[in-house]
C-alpha cells in the first residue's frame, strides 16, 4: 500500500492537468477521500465501489478502464475527467459537498505551494506552525524555530524566563541573608553602638549647659 503526502498528491494533480488554482482543493479532496492511500477501495451503501487516490466511483465504469485505477497519476487523470464533466466543479465528490474536505485544506495549500515532482522522494509532511497564547507564530513559515539572535516571539519568551529566574535567585539570596545569624548580630551591634553614641552626646550637651554659680561678695 502506497500512502502519499500532500506534496506528492499535489504533484500528481498538477501532472494530471488540474489548473494550478485547483491543486490545493484537489489535494484536500484526495486526502479526505482516501487519506492518500493509492490502493484505497471502499464499498458504498448503494453497492457501488470507490477506487484509488481520488476514490473514482464505478458509476464511471468506462473511465475506470482507461488506465490503472490504483496508479496515482492515472487516478488523478480520471479525477480530472470527472471534474471537467461536472463543469469544472468538485460536486461529484461527497467530501466536497459535505464540506469535510476543508479539514485538509491547510495541507492542500501547503502541497500546492511545493508540489513534488513525479517519482521524487517524499517531502516532510506539513506541520501547522506553533503559536503563542497570544496567537503569535513561534515558528517561521517553514516550521523552523527561529535562530537565537534573530529575534522573534520564542526568543523573547526565553529572555523573559531568564529574567524571571534571575529575579527569583536575587530574592532567594536576600531571604537567606535575612535569616542568617551574622546579619542579626551586625544589626544588634549597630543599634547598641548608636545608643551609646546618643547617650554620650546627651551627657556632653548637659555638661556644656551647666552655668557656674557666683558667690556674692561679703
XYZ file of N, CA and C in Angstrom:
654
model
N 0.848 -1.198 0.000
C 0.000 0.000 0.000
C 0.883 1.247 0.000
N 0.651 2.133 -0.953
C 1.389 3.390 -1.003
C 0.506 4.498 -0.434
N 1.066 5.243 0.506
C 0.325 6.371 1.080
C 1.112 7.646 0.770
N 0.493 8.532 0.041
C 1.150 9.756 -0.401
C 0.852 10.899 0.554
N 1.830 11.808 0.689
C 1.574 13.009 1.483
C 1.055 14.120 0.571
N 0.792 15.280 1.160
C 0.150 16.358 0.406
C 1.011 16.886 -0.741
N 2.334 16.838 -0.582
C 3.225 17.346 -1.626
C 3.211 16.407 -2.842
N 3.190 15.105 -2.571
C 3.138 14.129 -3.664
C 1.787 14.173 -4.382
N 0.705 14.251 -3.612
C -0.629 14.323 -4.225
C -0.738 15.559 -5.108
N -0.241 16.685 -4.606
C -0.264 17.918 -5.393
C 0.528 17.748 -6.691
N 1.640 17.035 -6.612
C 2.449 16.789 -7.803
C 1.700 15.975 -8.845
N 0.978 14.940 -8.385
C 0.199 14.120 -9.319
C -0.978 14.910 -9.905
N -1.635 15.720 -9.074
C -2.754 16.525 -9.563
C -2.283 17.507 -10.630
N -1.121 18.102 -10.410
C -0.572 19.058 -11.374
C -0.178 18.342 -12.660
N 0.450 17.162 -12.517
C 0.876 16.400 -13.692
C -0.322 15.881 -14.490
N -1.441 15.632 -13.790
C -2.636 15.131 -14.475
C -3.291 16.206 -15.325
N -3.029 17.476 -14.992
C -3.578 18.565 -15.790
C -4.516 19.491 -15.058
N -4.671 19.333 -13.739
C -5.516 20.268 -12.993
C -4.901 21.661 -13.054
N -5.716 22.706 -13.179
C -5.183 24.075 -13.169
C -4.473 24.358 -11.843
N -3.448 25.192 -11.857
C -2.708 25.498 -10.618
C -3.603 26.004 -9.483
N -4.656 26.757 -9.831
C -5.517 27.296 -8.778
C -6.476 26.257 -8.194
N -6.447 25.026 -8.733
C -7.294 23.953 -8.211
C -6.485 22.889 -7.467
N -5.161 23.035 -7.443
C -4.311 21.995 -6.843
C -4.568 21.854 -5.344
N -4.739 22.966 -4.644
C -4.978 22.903 -3.193
C -6.262 22.138 -2.890
N -7.336 22.443 -3.646
C -8.610 21.752 -3.438
C -8.500 20.283 -3.838
N -7.833 20.006 -4.955
C -7.653 18.626 -5.407
C -6.930 17.801 -4.349
N -5.880 18.372 -3.779
C -5.105 17.674 -2.746
C -5.951 17.431 -1.505
N -6.719 18.446 -1.113
C -7.577 18.316 0.066
C -8.658 17.255 -0.145
N -9.245 17.228 -1.347
C -10.277 16.235 -1.656
C -9.699 14.830 -1.620
N -8.525 14.644 -2.224
C -7.892 13.317 -2.233
C -7.565 12.847 -0.816
N -7.048 13.759 0.013
C -6.732 13.393 1.390
C -7.984 13.028 2.167
N -9.060 13.774 1.935
C -10.309 13.487 2.640
C -10.954 12.193 2.144
N -10.785 11.873 0.853
C -11.402 10.682 0.280
C -10.641 9.402 0.628
N -9.319 9.433 0.464
C -8.542 8.187 0.601
C -7.446 8.252 1.651
N -7.218 9.446 2.235
C -6.111 9.582 3.177
C -4.762 9.487 2.496
N -4.756 9.611 1.151
C -3.503 9.495 0.404
C -3.157 8.063 0.035
N -4.044 7.116 0.356
C -3.809 5.701 0.054
C -4.159 5.423 -1.402
N -3.155 5.093 -2.213
C -3.385 4.870 -3.638
C -4.139 3.570 -3.906
N -4.144 2.654 -2.935
C -4.827 1.365 -3.104
C -6.186 1.325 -2.413
N -6.682 2.481 -1.988
C -7.954 2.523 -1.256
C -9.097 1.981 -2.110
N -9.943 1.187 -1.469
C -11.110 0.614 -2.144
C -12.247 0.533 -1.131
N -13.363 1.149 -1.422
C -14.471 1.203 -0.468
C -15.798 0.906 -1.154
N -16.638 0.149 -0.433
C -17.974 -0.191 -0.946
C -18.994 0.772 -0.361
N -19.843 1.312 -1.199
C -20.878 2.247 -0.773
C -22.177 1.514 -0.460
N -23.067 2.205 0.228
C -24.341 1.599 0.632
C -25.213 1.211 -0.569
N -24.992 1.866 -1.699
C -25.793 1.548 -2.898
C -25.183 0.414 -3.719
N -24.092 -0.175 -3.190
C -23.467 -1.306 -3.867
C -22.344 -0.929 -4.809
N -22.136 0.363 -5.046
C -21.041 0.799 -5.913
C -19.736 0.820 -5.130
N -18.618 0.938 -5.867
C -17.300 0.957 -5.235
C -16.544 2.220 -5.627
N -15.663 2.667 -4.721
C -14.768 3.796 -4.985
C -13.342 3.267 -5.003
N -12.534 3.749 -5.952
C -11.188 3.220 -6.106
C -10.119 4.313 -6.140
N -8.991 3.985 -5.524
C -7.780 4.769 -5.690
C -7.713 6.074 -4.926
N -6.728 6.860 -5.308
C -6.389 8.099 -4.608
C -7.576 9.051 -4.508
N -8.301 9.236 -5.632
C -9.439 10.160 -5.648
C -10.779 9.427 -5.499
N -10.718 8.126 -5.204
C -11.924 7.332 -4.985
C -12.927 7.489 -6.137
N -12.473 7.092 -7.336
C -13.326 7.149 -8.515
C -14.390 6.065 -8.410
N -15.647 6.462 -8.553
C -16.774 5.549 -8.367
C -17.023 4.704 -9.616
N -17.573 3.494 -9.399
C -17.837 2.582 -10.514
C -18.934 3.083 -11.447
N -19.622 4.160 -11.042
C -20.590 4.764 -11.952
C -19.891 5.281 -13.205
N -18.565 5.538 -13.049
C -17.752 5.965 -14.194
C -17.007 4.739 -14.743
N -17.759 3.669 -15.004
C -17.158 2.379 -15.392
C -16.186 2.465 -16.541
N -16.565 3.124 -17.610
C -15.704 3.229 -18.789
C -14.424 3.986 -18.468
N -14.566 4.987 -17.617
C -13.403 5.799 -17.246
C -12.388 4.974 -16.468
N -12.896 4.089 -15.602
C -12.003 3.264 -14.787
C -11.189 2.292 -15.647
N -11.644 2.056 -16.858
C -10.926 1.139 -17.746
C -9.896 1.854 -18.617
N -9.752 3.164 -18.432
C -8.825 3.934 -19.250
C -7.441 4.063 -18.610
N -7.158 3.237 -17.669
C -5.856 3.256 -17.001
C -5.900 2.384 -15.766
N -4.829 2.414 -15.016
C -4.750 1.654 -13.765
C -5.328 2.515 -12.643
N -6.481 2.146 -12.142
C -7.160 2.965 -11.133
C -6.376 3.081 -9.833
N -5.401 2.190 -9.620
C -4.586 2.256 -8.405
C -3.242 2.961 -8.640
N -3.029 3.392 -9.872
C -1.859 4.209 -10.178
C -2.226 5.662 -9.897
N -1.470 6.368 -9.038
C -1.881 7.716 -8.639
C -2.014 8.702 -9.789
N -1.147 8.596 -10.800
C -1.246 9.524 -11.932
C -2.471 9.213 -12.785
N -2.696 7.925 -13.077
C -3.877 7.539 -13.849
C -5.151 7.925 -13.101
N -5.158 7.693 -11.790
C -6.340 8.002 -10.989
C -6.601 9.504 -10.976
N -5.523 10.299 -10.910
C -5.672 11.756 -10.932
C -6.213 12.225 -12.274
N -5.809 11.557 -13.371
C -6.330 11.913 -14.701
C -7.817 11.571 -14.795
N -8.223 10.437 -14.184
C -9.642 10.082 -14.135
C -10.424 11.139 -13.360
N -9.832 11.592 -12.244
C -10.479 12.624 -11.430
C -10.627 13.913 -12.223
N -9.626 14.235 -13.029
C -9.695 15.443 -13.851
C -10.857 15.359 -14.839
N -11.050 14.174 -15.432
C -12.163 13.982 -16.370
C -13.510 14.148 -15.671
N -13.634 13.560 -14.471
C -14.873 13.697 -13.697
C -15.121 15.168 -13.362
N -14.068 15.848 -12.964
C -14.161 17.280 -12.607
C -14.603 18.117 -13.800
N -14.023 17.857 -14.962
C -14.378 18.610 -16.169
C -15.811 18.315 -16.600
N -16.215 17.038 -16.515
C -17.576 16.658 -16.910
C -18.624 17.289 -15.995
N -18.205 17.673 -14.784
C -19.122 18.317 -13.839
C -19.101 19.831 -13.995
N -18.491 20.299 -15.074
C -18.429 21.746 -15.305
C -17.322 22.409 -14.522
N -16.179 21.707 -14.393
C -15.034 22.199 -13.611
C -15.437 22.454 -12.152
N -16.174 21.494 -11.625
C -16.630 21.580 -10.233
C -16.309 20.272 -9.506
N -16.253 20.380 -8.176
C -15.913 19.223 -7.335
C -17.151 18.550 -6.739
N -18.306 18.930 -7.213
C -19.550 18.409 -6.636
C -19.726 16.886 -6.727
N -19.086 16.169 -7.666
C -19.256 14.710 -7.667
C -18.656 14.019 -6.431
N -17.805 14.711 -5.709
C -17.175 14.112 -4.531
C -17.973 14.459 -3.272
N -18.346 13.436 -2.532
C -19.156 13.622 -1.324
C -18.458 14.491 -0.295
N -17.136 14.330 -0.151
C -16.401 15.107 0.859
C -16.426 16.593 0.541
N -16.585 16.912 -0.757
C -16.674 18.326 -1.134
C -18.062 18.866 -0.815
N -19.083 18.106 -1.184
C -20.459 18.557 -0.939
C -20.759 18.679 0.558
N -20.169 17.775 1.357
C -20.409 17.820 2.807
C -19.528 18.850 3.506
N -18.460 19.267 2.819
C -17.546 20.252 3.404
C -16.437 19.647 4.244
N -16.400 18.312 4.364
C -15.370 17.689 5.212
C -13.967 17.846 4.624
N -13.877 18.132 3.320
C -12.559 18.326 2.704
C -11.829 19.534 3.286
N -12.608 20.484 3.862
C -11.995 21.709 4.386
C -10.995 21.420 5.501
N -11.183 20.313 6.205
C -10.242 19.952 7.276
C -8.854 19.652 6.721
N -8.763 19.395 5.409
C -7.474 19.087 4.771
C -6.942 20.248 3.930
N -7.652 21.376 3.936
C -7.240 22.487 3.073
C -5.903 23.099 3.465
N -5.579 23.082 4.763
C -4.290 23.619 5.194
C -3.154 22.809 4.574
N -3.304 21.497 4.609
C -2.299 20.629 3.972
C -2.347 20.779 2.456
N -3.571 20.901 1.928
C -3.695 21.067 0.489
C -2.994 22.310 -0.010
N -3.117 23.396 0.740
C -2.452 24.648 0.371
C -0.936 24.501 0.446
N -0.462 23.806 1.486
C 0.985 23.583 1.616
C 1.504 22.739 0.462
N 0.746 21.699 0.083
C 1.164 20.855 -1.033
C 1.165 21.610 -2.351
N 0.160 22.457 -2.553
C 0.083 23.234 -3.790
C 1.235 24.225 -3.909
N 1.736 24.680 -2.767
C 2.849 25.627 -2.776
C 4.160 24.950 -3.172
N 4.281 23.645 -2.867
C 5.516 22.909 -3.182
C 5.191 21.501 -3.702
N 4.543 21.402 -4.853
C 4.213 20.073 -5.381
C 5.470 19.278 -5.710
N 5.470 18.014 -5.313
C 6.634 17.160 -5.565
C 6.637 16.698 -7.017
N 7.833 16.576 -7.577
C 7.957 16.039 -8.933
C 7.605 14.557 -8.902
N 7.019 14.058 -9.971
C 6.627 12.650 -10.039
C 7.862 11.773 -9.866
N 7.800 10.851 -8.923
C 8.925 9.951 -8.671
C 9.934 10.498 -7.693
N 9.739 11.734 -7.224
C 10.688 12.317 -6.266
C 10.473 11.713 -4.895
N 11.519 11.779 -4.071
C 11.414 11.290 -2.696
C 10.382 12.122 -1.957
N 9.582 11.487 -1.089
C 8.537 12.238 -0.381
C 9.112 13.327 0.502
N 8.494 14.503 0.432
C 8.911 15.614 1.299
C 8.315 15.414 2.682
N 8.857 16.141 3.638
C 8.339 16.053 5.004
C 6.904 16.532 5.040
N 6.076 15.831 5.816
C 4.671 16.191 5.911
C 4.515 17.546 6.584
N 3.569 18.303 6.098
C 3.339 19.654 6.616
C 2.887 19.612 8.076
N 3.453 20.487 8.894
C 3.048 20.644 10.279
C 2.597 22.079 10.492
N 1.377 22.282 11.004
C 0.926 23.656 11.255
C 1.884 24.375 12.188
N 2.100 25.680 11.991
C 3.038 26.420 12.840
C 2.573 26.495 14.277
N 3.565 26.458 15.208
C 3.244 26.653 16.605
C 2.907 28.113 16.845
N 1.999 28.362 17.756
C 1.640 29.739 18.083
C 1.663 29.932 19.577
N 1.914 31.177 19.990
C 1.904 31.536 21.394
C 0.466 31.695 21.854
N 0.237 31.806 23.175
C -1.135 32.038 23.669
C -1.765 33.285 23.075
N -0.937 34.246 22.630
C -1.457 35.478 22.035
C -1.707 35.324 20.540
N -1.413 34.129 19.998
C -1.631 33.908 18.579
C -0.453 34.245 17.706
N 0.692 34.621 18.305
C 1.878 34.948 17.523
C 2.602 33.659 17.117
N 3.037 33.545 15.847
C 3.730 32.323 15.422
C 5.077 32.173 16.128
N 5.341 30.950 16.619
C 6.621 30.655 17.253
C 7.559 29.946 16.288
N 7.082 29.677 15.071
C 7.927 29.091 14.041
C 7.794 29.917 12.782
N 8.778 29.792 11.899
C 8.703 30.511 10.639
C 7.812 29.735 9.662
N 7.560 30.263 8.456
C 6.663 29.570 7.513
C 7.104 28.170 7.147
N 8.393 27.858 7.330
C 8.888 26.518 7.035
C 8.729 25.574 8.213
N 8.240 26.100 9.343
C 8.062 25.264 10.520
C 9.287 25.190 11.405
N 10.296 26.043 11.129
C 11.523 26.034 11.914
C 11.437 27.005 13.075
N 12.073 26.637 14.184
C 12.148 27.541 15.331
C 13.166 28.627 15.011
N 12.843 29.914 15.213
C 13.794 30.994 14.907
C 15.120 30.800 15.621
N 16.211 31.157 14.925
C 17.549 31.020 15.495
C 17.788 32.127 16.522
N 18.337 31.796 17.711
C 18.604 32.840 18.709
C 19.469 33.942 18.119
N 19.135 35.172 18.444
C 19.887 36.306 17.923
C 19.192 36.959 16.748
N 18.154 36.251 16.209
C 17.423 36.810 15.088
C 16.052 37.307 15.505
N 15.825 37.387 16.793
C 14.568 37.923 17.296
C 13.436 36.939 17.143
N 12.239 37.384 17.472
C 11.056 36.540 17.340
C 10.426 36.288 18.686
N 9.145 35.926 18.707
C 8.424 35.701 19.955
C 9.044 34.629 20.830
N 9.605 33.569 20.205
C 10.184 32.499 21.007
C 11.391 32.977 21.787
N 12.251 33.761 21.107
C 13.438 34.264 21.797
C 13.036 35.227 22.907
N 12.017 36.051 22.648
C 11.545 36.986 23.672
C 11.029 36.230 24.888
N 10.301 35.133 24.637
C 9.770 34.341 25.748
C 10.895 33.721 26.557
N 11.928 33.221 25.862
C 13.080 32.641 26.569
C 13.785 33.702 27.403
N 13.909 34.918 26.835
C 14.553 36.006 27.567
C 13.785 36.371 28.824
N 12.453 36.418 28.727
C 11.646 36.740 29.902
C 11.771 35.682 30.985
N 11.851 34.419 30.562
C 12.042 33.337 31.539
C 13.386 33.466 32.248
N 14.420 33.869 31.483
C 15.741 34.063 32.088
C 15.741 35.196 33.095
N 15.058 36.301 32.743
C 14.973 37.435 33.668
C 14.229 37.052 34.941
N 13.154 36.272 34.777
C 12.377 35.840 35.948
C 13.227 34.956 36.850
N 14.029 34.063 36.255
C 14.882 33.185 37.040
C 15.926 33.988 37.819
N 16.497 35.022 37.179
C 17.483 35.862 37.843
C 16.860 36.616 39.020
N 15.628 37.104 38.826
C 14.941 37.822 39.909
C 14.669 36.909 41.085
N 14.250 35.685 40.802
C 13.984 34.722 41.881
C 15.259 34.389 42.654
N 16.386 34.289 41.944
C 17.651 33.999 42.620
C 18.040 35.141 43.542
N 17.849 36.392 43.057
C 18.170 37.545 43.898
C 17.303 37.587 45.143
N 16.024 37.267 45.013
C 15.127 37.247 46.168
C 15.534 36.170 47.145
N 15.925 35.023 46.603
C 16.365 33.928 47.479
C 17.609 34.319 48.263
N 18.573 34.985 47.622
C 19.798 35.415 48.304
C 19.473 36.403 49.429
N 18.519 37.317 49.163
C 18.130 38.298 50.181
C 17.511 37.620 51.391
N 16.634 36.651 51.136
C 15.990 35.928 52.238
C 17.004 35.142 53.059
N 17.963 34.522 52.395
C 18.992 33.765 53.117
C 19.820 34.679 53.992
N 20.082 35.892 53.522
C 20.838 36.864 54.322
C 20.052 37.271 55.562
N 18.729 37.476 55.385
C 17.892 37.923 56.497
C 17.789 36.873 57.593
N 17.757 35.611 57.217
C 17.590 34.559 58.230
C 18.922 34.103 58.827
N 20.036 34.592 58.311
C 21.323 34.171 58.846
C 21.634 34.900 60.163
N 22.338 34.212 61.099
C 22.684 34.791 62.403
C 23.616 35.975 62.292
N 24.552 35.932 61.374
C 25.517 37.014 61.220
C 24.863 38.336 60.896
N 23.806 38.286 60.123
C 23.102 39.519 59.762
C 22.522 40.185 61.009
N 21.846 39.418 61.860
C 21.217 39.995 63.051
C 22.240 40.449 64.077
N 23.420 39.780 64.145
C 24.487 40.237 65.044
C 24.966 41.624 64.616
N 25.084 41.831 63.306
C 25.519 43.139 62.816
C 24.464 44.202 63.103
N 23.179 43.823 62.942
C 22.108 44.781 63.232
C 22.117 45.151 64.708
N 22.315 44.137 65.602
C 22.349 44.408 67.034
C 23.515 45.301 67.419
N 24.685 45.043 66.863
C 25.860 45.851 67.145
C 25.655 47.295 66.702
N 24.994 47.462 65.548
C 24.720 48.813 65.054
C 23.791 49.571 65.999
N 22.744 48.881 66.480
C 21.790 49.529 67.384
C 22.454 49.913 68.700
N 23.237 48.988 69.297
C 23.923 49.274 70.563
C 24.895 50.430 70.385
N 25.655 50.417 69.299
C 26.603 51.498 69.039
C 25.902 52.834 68.906
N 24.761 52.811 68.203
C 24.007 54.044 68.033
C 23.505 54.584 69.377
N 23.048 53.700 70.263
C 22.568 54.108 71.585
C 23.687 54.701 72.424
N 24.860 54.085 72.382
C 25.999 54.582 73.162
C 26.407 55.977 72.693
N 26.395 56.157 71.368
C 26.754 57.474 70.831
C 25.724 58.511 71.260
N 24.446 58.124 71.239
C 23.389 59.055 71.631
C 23.510 59.444 73.096
N 23.796 58.474 73.980
C 23.948 58.758 75.417
C 25.126 59.686 75.652
N 26.217 59.417 74.956
C 27.408 60.265 75.109
C 27.119 61.694 74.680
N 26.406 61.870 73.599
C 26.066 63.210 73.126
C 25.178 63.938 74.125
N 24.225 63.193 74.710
C 23.334 63.800 75.699
C 24.119 64.279 76.924
N 25.043 63.446 77.406
C 25.858 63.818 78.574
C 26.723 65.028 78.269
N 27.325 65.029 77.091
C 28.209 66.129 76.716
C 27.421 67.434 76.613
N 26.265 67.380 76.038
C 25.426 68.566 75.903
C 24.998 69.081 77.261
N 24.673 68.184 78.191
C 24.259 68.581 79.541
C 25.378 69.262 80.298
N 26.591 68.782 80.130
C 27.738 69.370 80.829
C 28.015 70.785 80.322
N 27.844 70.983 79.020
C 28.137 72.318 78.480
C 27.097 73.337 78.894
N 25.885 72.872 79.185
C 24.812 73.792 79.554
C 24.817 74.177 81.048
N 25.699 73.589 81.837
C 25.763 73.925 83.275
C 26.408 75.316 83.457
N 25.715 76.231 84.175
C 26.220 77.613 84.418
C 26.847 77.668 85.805
N 28.079 78.103 85.964
C 28.736 78.144 87.313
C 28.074 79.185 88.209
N 27.897 78.855 89.471
C 27.267 79.718 90.488
C 28.315 80.738 90.992
N 27.943 82.058 90.987
C 28.834 83.103 91.528
C 28.469 83.412 92.963
N 29.471 83.280 93.821
C 29.239 83.546 95.276
C 29.282 85.056 95.494
N 28.207 85.636 96.033
C 28.217 87.103 96.284
C 29.272 87.494 97.316
N 29.811 88.685 97.047
C 30.866 89.184 97.971
C 30.317 89.494 99.356
N 31.088 89.326 100.318
C 30.724 89.609 101.736
C 31.045 91.048 102.050
